[in-house]
Structures are given as C-alpha cells and as structure tokens.
CSV table of C-alpha atoms and ligand atoms in Angstrom, one decimal:
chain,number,residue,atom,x,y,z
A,1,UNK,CA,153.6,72.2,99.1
A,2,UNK,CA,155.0,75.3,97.8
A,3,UNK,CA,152.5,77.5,96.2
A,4,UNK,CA,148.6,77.0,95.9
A,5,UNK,CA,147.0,79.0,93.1
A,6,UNK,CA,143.9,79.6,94.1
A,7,UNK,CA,141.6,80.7,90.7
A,8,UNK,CA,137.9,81.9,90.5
A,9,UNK,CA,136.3,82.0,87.6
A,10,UNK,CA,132.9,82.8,85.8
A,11,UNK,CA,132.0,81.4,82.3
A,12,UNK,CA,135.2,80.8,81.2
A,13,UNK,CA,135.9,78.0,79.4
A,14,UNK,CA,137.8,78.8,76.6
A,15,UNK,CA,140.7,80.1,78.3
A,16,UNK,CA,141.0,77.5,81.1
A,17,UNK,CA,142.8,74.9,79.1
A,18,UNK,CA,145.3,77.1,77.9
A,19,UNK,CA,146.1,78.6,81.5
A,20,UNK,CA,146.0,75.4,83.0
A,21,UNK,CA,149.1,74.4,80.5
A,22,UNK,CA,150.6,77.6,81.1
A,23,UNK,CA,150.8,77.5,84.8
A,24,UNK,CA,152.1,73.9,84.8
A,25,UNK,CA,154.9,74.7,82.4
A,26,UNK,CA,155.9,77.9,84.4
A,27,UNK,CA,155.9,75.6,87.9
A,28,UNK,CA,157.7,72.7,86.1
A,29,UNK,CA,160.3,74.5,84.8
A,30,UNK,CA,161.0,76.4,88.5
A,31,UNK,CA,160.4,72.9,90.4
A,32,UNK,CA,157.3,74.2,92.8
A,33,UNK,CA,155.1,71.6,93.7
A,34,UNK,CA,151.5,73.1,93.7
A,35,UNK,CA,147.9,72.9,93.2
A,36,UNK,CA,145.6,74.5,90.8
A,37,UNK,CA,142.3,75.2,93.2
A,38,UNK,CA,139.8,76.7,90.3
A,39,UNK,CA,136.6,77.7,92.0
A,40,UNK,CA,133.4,77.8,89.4
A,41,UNK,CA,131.4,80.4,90.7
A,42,UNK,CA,128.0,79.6,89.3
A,43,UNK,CA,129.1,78.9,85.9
A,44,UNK,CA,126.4,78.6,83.3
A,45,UNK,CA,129.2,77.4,80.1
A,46,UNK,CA,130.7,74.4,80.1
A,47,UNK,CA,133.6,75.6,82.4
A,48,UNK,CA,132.8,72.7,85.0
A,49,UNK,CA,133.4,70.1,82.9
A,50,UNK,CA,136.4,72.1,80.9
A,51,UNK,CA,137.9,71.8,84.6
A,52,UNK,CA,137.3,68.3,85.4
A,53,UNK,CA,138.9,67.5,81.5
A,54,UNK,CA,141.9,68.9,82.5
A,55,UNK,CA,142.0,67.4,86.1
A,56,UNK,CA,142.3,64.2,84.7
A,57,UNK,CA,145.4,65.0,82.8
A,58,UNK,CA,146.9,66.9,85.9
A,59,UNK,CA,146.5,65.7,89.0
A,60,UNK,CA,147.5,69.1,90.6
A,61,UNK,CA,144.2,70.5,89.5
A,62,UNK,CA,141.0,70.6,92.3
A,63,UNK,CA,138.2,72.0,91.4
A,64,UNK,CA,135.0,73.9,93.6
A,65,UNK,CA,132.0,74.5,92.3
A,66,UNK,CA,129.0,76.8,93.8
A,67,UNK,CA,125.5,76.0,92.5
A,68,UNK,CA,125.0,79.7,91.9
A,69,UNK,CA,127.0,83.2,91.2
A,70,UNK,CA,128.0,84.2,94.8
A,71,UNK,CA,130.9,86.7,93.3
A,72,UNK,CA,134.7,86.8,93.3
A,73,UNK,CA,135.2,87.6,96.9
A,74,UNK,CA,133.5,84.4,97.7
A,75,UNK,CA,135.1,82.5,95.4
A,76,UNK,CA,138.4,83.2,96.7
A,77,UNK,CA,137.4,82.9,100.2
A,78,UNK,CA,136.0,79.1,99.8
A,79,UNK,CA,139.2,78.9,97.7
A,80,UNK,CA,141.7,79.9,100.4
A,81,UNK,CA,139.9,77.5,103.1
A,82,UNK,CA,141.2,74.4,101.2
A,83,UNK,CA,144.3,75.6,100.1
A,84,UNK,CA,147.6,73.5,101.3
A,85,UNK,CA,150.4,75.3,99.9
A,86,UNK,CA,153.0,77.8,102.3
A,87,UNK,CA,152.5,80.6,99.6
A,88,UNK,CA,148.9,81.2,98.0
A,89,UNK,CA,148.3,82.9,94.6
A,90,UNK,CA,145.4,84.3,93.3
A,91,UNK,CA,145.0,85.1,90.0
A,92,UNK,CA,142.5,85.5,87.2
A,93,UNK,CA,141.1,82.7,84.6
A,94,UNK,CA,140.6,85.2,82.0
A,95,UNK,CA,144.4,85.1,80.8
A,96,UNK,CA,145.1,88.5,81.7
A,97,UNK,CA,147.6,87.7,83.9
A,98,UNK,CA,151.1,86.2,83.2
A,99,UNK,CA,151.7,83.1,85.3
A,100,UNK,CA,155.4,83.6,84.6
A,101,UNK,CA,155.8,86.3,87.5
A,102,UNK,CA,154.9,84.0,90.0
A,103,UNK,CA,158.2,82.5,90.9
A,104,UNK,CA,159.5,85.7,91.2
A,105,UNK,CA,156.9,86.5,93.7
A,106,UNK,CA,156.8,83.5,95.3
A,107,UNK,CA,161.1,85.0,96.4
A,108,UNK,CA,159.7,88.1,97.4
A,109,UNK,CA,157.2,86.2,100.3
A,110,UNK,CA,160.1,82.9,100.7
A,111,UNK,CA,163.6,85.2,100.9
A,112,UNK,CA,162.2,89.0,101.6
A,113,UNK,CA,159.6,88.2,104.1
A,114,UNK,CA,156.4,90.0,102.4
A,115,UNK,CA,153.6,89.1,103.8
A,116,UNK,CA,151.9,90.1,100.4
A,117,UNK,CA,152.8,90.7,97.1
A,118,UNK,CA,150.8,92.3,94.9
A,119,UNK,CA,150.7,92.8,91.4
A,120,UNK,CA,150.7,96.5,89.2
A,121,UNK,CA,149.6,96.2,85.9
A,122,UNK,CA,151.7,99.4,84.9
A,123,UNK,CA,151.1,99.2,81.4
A,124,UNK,CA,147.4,98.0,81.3
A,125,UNK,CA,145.2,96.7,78.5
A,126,UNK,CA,141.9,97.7,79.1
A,127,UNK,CA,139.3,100.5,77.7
A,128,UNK,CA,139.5,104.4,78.9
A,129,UNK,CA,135.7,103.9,80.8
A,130,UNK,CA,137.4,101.5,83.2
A,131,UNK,CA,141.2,102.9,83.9
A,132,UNK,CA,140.5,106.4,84.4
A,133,UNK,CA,137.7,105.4,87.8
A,134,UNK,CA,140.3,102.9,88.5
A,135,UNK,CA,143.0,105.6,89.4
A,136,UNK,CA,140.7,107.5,91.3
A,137,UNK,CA,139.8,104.1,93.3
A,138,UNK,CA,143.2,103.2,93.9
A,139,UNK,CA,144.0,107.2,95.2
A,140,UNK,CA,141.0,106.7,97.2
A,141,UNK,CA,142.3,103.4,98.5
A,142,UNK,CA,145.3,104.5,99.3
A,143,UNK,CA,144.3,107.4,101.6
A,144,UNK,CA,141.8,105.5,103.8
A,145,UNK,CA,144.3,102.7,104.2
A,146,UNK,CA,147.6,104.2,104.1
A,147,UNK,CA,148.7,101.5,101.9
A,148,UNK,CA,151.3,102.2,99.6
A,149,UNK,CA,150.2,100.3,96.1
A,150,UNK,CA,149.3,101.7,92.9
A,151,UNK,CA,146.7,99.0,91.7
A,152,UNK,CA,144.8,97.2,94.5
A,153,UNK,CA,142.4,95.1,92.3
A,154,UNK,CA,145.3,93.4,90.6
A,155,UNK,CA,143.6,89.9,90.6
A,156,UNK,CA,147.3,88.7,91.0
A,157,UNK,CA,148.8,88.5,94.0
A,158,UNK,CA,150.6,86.1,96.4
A,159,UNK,CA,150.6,85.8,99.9
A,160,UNK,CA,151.5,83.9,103.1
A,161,UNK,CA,149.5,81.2,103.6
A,162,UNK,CA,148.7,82.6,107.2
A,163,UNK,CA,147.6,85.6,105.4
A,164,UNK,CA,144.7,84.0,103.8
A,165,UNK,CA,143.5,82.0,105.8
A,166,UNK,CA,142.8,85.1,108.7
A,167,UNK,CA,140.6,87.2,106.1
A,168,UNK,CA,137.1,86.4,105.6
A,169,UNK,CA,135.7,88.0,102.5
A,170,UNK,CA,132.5,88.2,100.7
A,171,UNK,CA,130.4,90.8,98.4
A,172,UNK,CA,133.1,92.7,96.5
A,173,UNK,CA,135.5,92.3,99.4
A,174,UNK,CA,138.3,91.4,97.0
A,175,UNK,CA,139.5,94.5,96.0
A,176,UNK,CA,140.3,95.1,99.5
A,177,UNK,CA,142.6,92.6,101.1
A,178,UNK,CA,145.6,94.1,101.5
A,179,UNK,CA,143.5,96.6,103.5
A,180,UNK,CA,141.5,93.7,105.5
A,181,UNK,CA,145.1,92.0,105.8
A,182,UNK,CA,146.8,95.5,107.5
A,183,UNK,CA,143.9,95.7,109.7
A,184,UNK,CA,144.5,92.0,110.8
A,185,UNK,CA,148.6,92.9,111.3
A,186,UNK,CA,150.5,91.6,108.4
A,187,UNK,CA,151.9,95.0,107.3
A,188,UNK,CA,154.9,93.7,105.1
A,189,UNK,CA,153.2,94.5,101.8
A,190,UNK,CA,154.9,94.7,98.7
A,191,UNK,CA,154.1,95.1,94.8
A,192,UNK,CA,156.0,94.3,91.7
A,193,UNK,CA,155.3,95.3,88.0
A,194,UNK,CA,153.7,92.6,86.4
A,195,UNK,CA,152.6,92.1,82.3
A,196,UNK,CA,149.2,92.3,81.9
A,197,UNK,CA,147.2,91.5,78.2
A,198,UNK,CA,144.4,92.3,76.6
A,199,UNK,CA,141.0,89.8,77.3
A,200,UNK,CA,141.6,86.7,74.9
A,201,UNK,CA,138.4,85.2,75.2
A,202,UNK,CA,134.8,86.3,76.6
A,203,UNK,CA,133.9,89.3,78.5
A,204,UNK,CA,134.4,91.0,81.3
A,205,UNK,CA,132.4,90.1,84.6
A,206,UNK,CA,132.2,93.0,86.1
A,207,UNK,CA,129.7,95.8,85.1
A,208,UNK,CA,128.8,99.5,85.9
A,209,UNK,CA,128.0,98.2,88.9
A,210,UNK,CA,131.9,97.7,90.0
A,211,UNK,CA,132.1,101.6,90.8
A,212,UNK,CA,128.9,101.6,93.1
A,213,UNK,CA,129.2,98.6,95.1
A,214,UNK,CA,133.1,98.9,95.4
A,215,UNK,CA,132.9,102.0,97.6
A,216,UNK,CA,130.1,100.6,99.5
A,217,UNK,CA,131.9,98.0,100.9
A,218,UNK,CA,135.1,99.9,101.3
A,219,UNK,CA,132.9,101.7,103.6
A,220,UNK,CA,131.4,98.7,105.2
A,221,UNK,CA,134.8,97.2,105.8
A,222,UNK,CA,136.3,100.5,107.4
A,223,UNK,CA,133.1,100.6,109.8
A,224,UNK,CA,133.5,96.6,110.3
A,225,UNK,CA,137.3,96.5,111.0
A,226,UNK,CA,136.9,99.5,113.4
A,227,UNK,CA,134.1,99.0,115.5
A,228,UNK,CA,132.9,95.5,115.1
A,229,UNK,CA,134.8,94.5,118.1
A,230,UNK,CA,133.3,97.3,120.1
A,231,UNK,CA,129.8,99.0,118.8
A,232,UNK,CA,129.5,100.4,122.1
A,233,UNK,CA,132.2,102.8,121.6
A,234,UNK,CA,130.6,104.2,118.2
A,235,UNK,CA,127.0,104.0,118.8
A,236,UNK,CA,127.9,104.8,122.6
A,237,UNK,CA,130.1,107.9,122.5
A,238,UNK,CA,127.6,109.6,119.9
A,239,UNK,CA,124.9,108.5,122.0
A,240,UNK,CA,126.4,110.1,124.6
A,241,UNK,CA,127.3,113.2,123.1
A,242,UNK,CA,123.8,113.7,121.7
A,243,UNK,CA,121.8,113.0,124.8
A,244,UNK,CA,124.4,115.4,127.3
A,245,UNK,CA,123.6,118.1,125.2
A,246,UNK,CA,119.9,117.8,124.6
A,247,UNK,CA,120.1,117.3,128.8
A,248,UNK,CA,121.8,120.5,129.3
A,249,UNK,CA,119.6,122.6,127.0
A,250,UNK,CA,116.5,121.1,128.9
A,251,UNK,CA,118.4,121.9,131.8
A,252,UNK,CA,118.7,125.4,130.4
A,253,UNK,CA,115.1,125.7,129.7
A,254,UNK,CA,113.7,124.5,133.2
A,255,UNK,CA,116.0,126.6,134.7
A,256,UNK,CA,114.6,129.5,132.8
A,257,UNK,CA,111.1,129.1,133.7
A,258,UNK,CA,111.5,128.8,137.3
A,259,UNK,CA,114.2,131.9,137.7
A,260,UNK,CA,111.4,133.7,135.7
A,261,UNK,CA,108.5,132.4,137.9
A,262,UNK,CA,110.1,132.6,141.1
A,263,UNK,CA,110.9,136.3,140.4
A,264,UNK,CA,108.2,137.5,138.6
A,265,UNK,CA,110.1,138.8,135.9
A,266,UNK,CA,109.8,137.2,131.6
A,267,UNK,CA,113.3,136.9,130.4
A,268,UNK,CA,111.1,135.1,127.3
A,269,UNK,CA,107.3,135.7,126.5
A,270,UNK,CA,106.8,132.3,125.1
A,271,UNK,CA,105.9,128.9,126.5
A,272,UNK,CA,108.6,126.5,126.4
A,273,UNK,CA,106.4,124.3,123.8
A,274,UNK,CA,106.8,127.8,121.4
A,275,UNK,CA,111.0,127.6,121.5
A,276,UNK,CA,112.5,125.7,119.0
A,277,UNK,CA,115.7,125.1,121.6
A,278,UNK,CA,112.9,122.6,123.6
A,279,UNK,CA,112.1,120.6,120.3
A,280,UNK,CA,115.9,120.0,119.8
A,281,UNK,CA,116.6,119.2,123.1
A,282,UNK,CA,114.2,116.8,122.9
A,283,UNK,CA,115.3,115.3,119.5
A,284,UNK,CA,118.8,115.0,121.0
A,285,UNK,CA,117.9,113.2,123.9
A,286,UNK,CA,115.9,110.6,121.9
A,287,UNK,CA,118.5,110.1,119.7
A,288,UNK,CA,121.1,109.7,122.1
A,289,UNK,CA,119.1,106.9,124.1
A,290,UNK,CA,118.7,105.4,120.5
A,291,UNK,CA,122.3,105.5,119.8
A,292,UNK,CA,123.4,104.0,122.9
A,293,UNK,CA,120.6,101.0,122.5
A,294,UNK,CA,122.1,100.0,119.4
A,295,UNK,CA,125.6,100.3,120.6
A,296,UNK,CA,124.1,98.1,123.4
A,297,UNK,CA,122.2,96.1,120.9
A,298,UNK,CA,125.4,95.5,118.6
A,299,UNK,CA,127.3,94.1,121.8
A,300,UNK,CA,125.0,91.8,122.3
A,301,UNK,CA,124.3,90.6,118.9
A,302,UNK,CA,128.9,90.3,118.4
A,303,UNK,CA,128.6,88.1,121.8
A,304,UNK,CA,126.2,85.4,120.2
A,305,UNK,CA,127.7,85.6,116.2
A,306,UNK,CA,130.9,84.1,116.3
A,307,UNK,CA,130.6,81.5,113.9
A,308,UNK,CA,129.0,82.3,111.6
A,309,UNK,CA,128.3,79.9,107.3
A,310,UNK,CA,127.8,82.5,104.8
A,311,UNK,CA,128.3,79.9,101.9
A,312,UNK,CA,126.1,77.0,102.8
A,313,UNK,CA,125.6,76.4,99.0
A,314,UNK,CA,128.9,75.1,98.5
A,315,UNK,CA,129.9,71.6,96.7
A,316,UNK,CA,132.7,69.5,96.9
A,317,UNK,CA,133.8,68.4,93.4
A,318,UNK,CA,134.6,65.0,92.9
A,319,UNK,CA,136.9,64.5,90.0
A,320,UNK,CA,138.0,60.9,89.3
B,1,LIG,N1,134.8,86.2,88.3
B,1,LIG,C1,134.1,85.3,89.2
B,1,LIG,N2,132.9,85.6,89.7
B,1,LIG,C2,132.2,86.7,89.3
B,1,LIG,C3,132.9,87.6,88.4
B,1,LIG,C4,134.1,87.3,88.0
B,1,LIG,O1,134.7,84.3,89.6
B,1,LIG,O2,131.1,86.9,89.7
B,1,LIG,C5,136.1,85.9,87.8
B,1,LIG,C6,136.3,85.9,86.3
B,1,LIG,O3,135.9,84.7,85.7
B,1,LIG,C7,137.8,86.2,86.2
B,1,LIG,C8,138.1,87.1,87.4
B,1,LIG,O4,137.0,86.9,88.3
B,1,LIG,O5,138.5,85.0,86.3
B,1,LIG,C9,138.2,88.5,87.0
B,1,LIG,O6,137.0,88.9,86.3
B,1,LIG,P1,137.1,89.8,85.0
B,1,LIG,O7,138.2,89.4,84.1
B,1,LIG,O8,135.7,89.8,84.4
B,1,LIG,O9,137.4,91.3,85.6
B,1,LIG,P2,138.2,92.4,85.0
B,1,LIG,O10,139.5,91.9,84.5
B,1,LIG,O11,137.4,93.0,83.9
B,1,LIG,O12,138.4,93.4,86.1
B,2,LIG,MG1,139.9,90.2,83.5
C-alpha cells in the first residue's frame, strides 16, 4: 500500500464527509492505493457514526475509536500502530489542510529520500492570539532541537512508515515528532509550503492551555530522550558533585578544629554548629546521597518498564 493517512479527530462531524471525498478524489486521480485510518478521540457528536457512513461507501476507510478524550498525540500514536502503508500522512479532520499536497509529498519521501516531510502553513488563517505564541514556539523549537522548520505543529505531514512506527507519543507529544524522530536517527527532514484555510466548521480543540502544556512536555521529552537510558549519569554526576563538595568543606571544618585544638590557638571563636559553612556542607552531602539514590532508583525502575500499555481503553471498530 502506498500511503496511509492516518486522521484524529474530536467532534467533527461536519467536515468528515467532505474530507473523506476530497482525499479519495486527490488519491484516485494520482493512482495511490491507501487507507483512510480516522481515529475518534472520545467524540461526544455524531462523528462515529459520520465515519462508519462513509466506510460503507469506501472501503479504504478504518475507523478507531477511544471511549474517552485521550488527546491528539494519542490518537496518532494508536493510529500509526495499525497503519499498512510505506508512506504515512497525518493530517487534520478540521479541513484546514489541503489533501492535494500529498502526492507531492509523498515524491519528496518515494524519490528524495526524506525521512519526513513536513508541512509550513506560510500564509496562515488563524487569529493574532494564536500566530504570534506560535512563532515564538517554533523559535523555541528550533533552538533546542536544531531542527531547521518554520512550523512544527503543522498537523500535516508525511513520513516513512519506519518513522512512525519507532516514536511513541502521548500528552501533547505531537507537536514534537520531528524532534522525537531526530533523537531516534532519522535526520533527513524536510518541509514544503502547503495551503492552509480558515476552520469551515466547529471550533478549535485546543485552548489556552496549548501554550502551558506545550513547553512542559518539550521539557519532558528533552529530559526523556537524554537521560532515560541512563538516569545514573544525571541524577549520579549531580549527586556526585553535590556530595564531594559538602565532603570537602566538612573536611575543611574538622580539620579546623583539631589544628586549633592541637595547638592551642582559635583561628575561629565559634563552635562548628555556629558556622553556616557546617549547615551547607551538610545540606550538600544529603542532597548528593539523595541524587545518587534516585539515579540508582531510575536504573532500576528503566530495567523492569520495558513494555509498557498506556492506552488500555482502546476499541477496535467494527464496520460492516
Ligand atoms: N483533535 C483530537 N483530539 C483532541 C483535540 C483535537 O483528535 O483532543 C483533533 C481535531 O479534531 C483536529 C486536529 O486534532 O482534527 C487539530 O485540532 P484543531 O483543529 O482544533 O487544532 P488547531 O488547528 O486549532 O491547532
Ligand atoms: Mg485546525
């Protein structure tokens, strides 16, 4: 199969019919075979049903449905475990994106070798409040990662199938895959200008909250990619660090009291309990044997979660 396009979507039935129609025109008229893999994230409209309508008059539609909202990122990732296809597309429900640059993606992965292609909505059609923290996220992005793409959350994108399916993504890990993908060593990532239009129908799905919980797990995937592998050597070196220092200032501090005892002279007046040098080299020390436990800790806790469900609530759709 040549392309899967793999589709999450959250209360929106109106424009599914229309984007189902569209997609099969644009992949009929460029002879791909494909799926359509929509995945109803927790729907509460009549998307389901929407879906399984036009299933029965396509039979390249295949529908997932969770029982609740688990989010986007989980959406696509139950979404990319199914898919057949030697390219896989994502892209949104909400018509925003133009199905009519996929076969020109689909080259750029087939004849130039990208490993991913993602799409720049250059000319974008959404309100002020949302482009202008976009650009900062995107400069942001593009710093930590060293990635070289102007509009990372561009819900369309194609990849290599191989791609896919070595990312695992969850919470509002989405917006981060080329990143996840680099990390994982597919580093031929390209981007191409695509249209993008204004919502038809509904409303956005993502709140306020997008600007809060986006950095959060650009952190999280940053601290995962780099030290999940090996906590030890985080938690460990600072550990380390921490209690060698508060060590030698003890050191310091004995050493004090018995050169002043031994020869009868004070270098200080005060006890050792009156310096504050004593209460920080203690702090250090018990925060260094802290650090290094949880790096020991996190070793053994990677050593026994290898396989780990995140998405146990997930059905199987039967559409007949
Ligand atoms: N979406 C989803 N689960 C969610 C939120 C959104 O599957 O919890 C889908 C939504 O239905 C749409 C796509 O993700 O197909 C992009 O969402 P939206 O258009 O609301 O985001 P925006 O374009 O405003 O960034
Ligand atoms: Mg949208």
């Amino acid at each position: 199969m040549d392309i899967s396009l793999v589709i999450p979507l959250l209360n929106e039935e109106e424009s599914i019919p229309e984007l189902s129609e569209w997609i099969d025109k644009v992949m009929n008229e460029n002879n791909f075979t494909y799926e359509i893999i929509f995945i109803d994230d927790g729907s509460t409209d009549n998307s389901l049903d929407v879906i399984k309508e036009q299933a029965k008059k396509n039979n390249n539609i295949k529908a997932l449905s969770f029982r609740r909202n688990y989010g986007k990122s989980a959406a696509l990732n139950e979404g990319f475990s199914i898919s057949k296809g030697n390219v896989v597309v994502t892209m949104d429900a909400d018509l925003q994106d133009d199905p009519g640059e996929i076969p020109e993606m689909y080259k750029m992965i087939t004849e130039q070798a990208y490993d991913i292609v993602s799409g720049w909505k250059k000319k974008r059609h959404d309100p002020i409040t949302k482009t202008i923290p976009t650009k900062f996220y995107n400069w942001t992005t593009r710093r930590i990662s060293k990635i070289k793409l102007h509009d990372f959350n561009c819900g369309l994108k194609a990849y290599k199938s191989d791609v896919i399916k070595s990312i695992d993504i969850y919470g509002e890990m989405h917006r981060y895959i080329p990143v996840i993908a680099k990390w994982n060593g597919f580093t031929k990532i390209g981007e191409k200008v695509v249209k993008h239009r204004a919502r038809k129908y509904g409303k956005t799905k993502f709140g306020i909250k997008r600007f809060i919980r986006g950095p959060l797990d650009l952190l999280s995937i940053t601290f995962v990619s780099k030290f999940s592998q090996r906590p030890m050597h985080f938690f460990g070196s600072f550990g380390l660090l921490s209690f060698f220092i508060g060590f030698i200032i003890s050191l310091w501090l004995i050493g004090q009291k018995f050169y002043s005892r031994w020869f009868n002279i004070s270098i200080t007046k005060r006890d050792i309990i009156d310096q504050p040098l004593f209460f920080i080299a203690l702090v250090l020390v018990i925060v260094g044997v802290f650090l290094f436990m949880s790096g020991f800790l996190g070793e053994l806790i990677i050593k026994n979660d290898k396989h780990k469900n995140i998405y146990p609530q997930k059905d199987k759709v039967n559409i007949d």
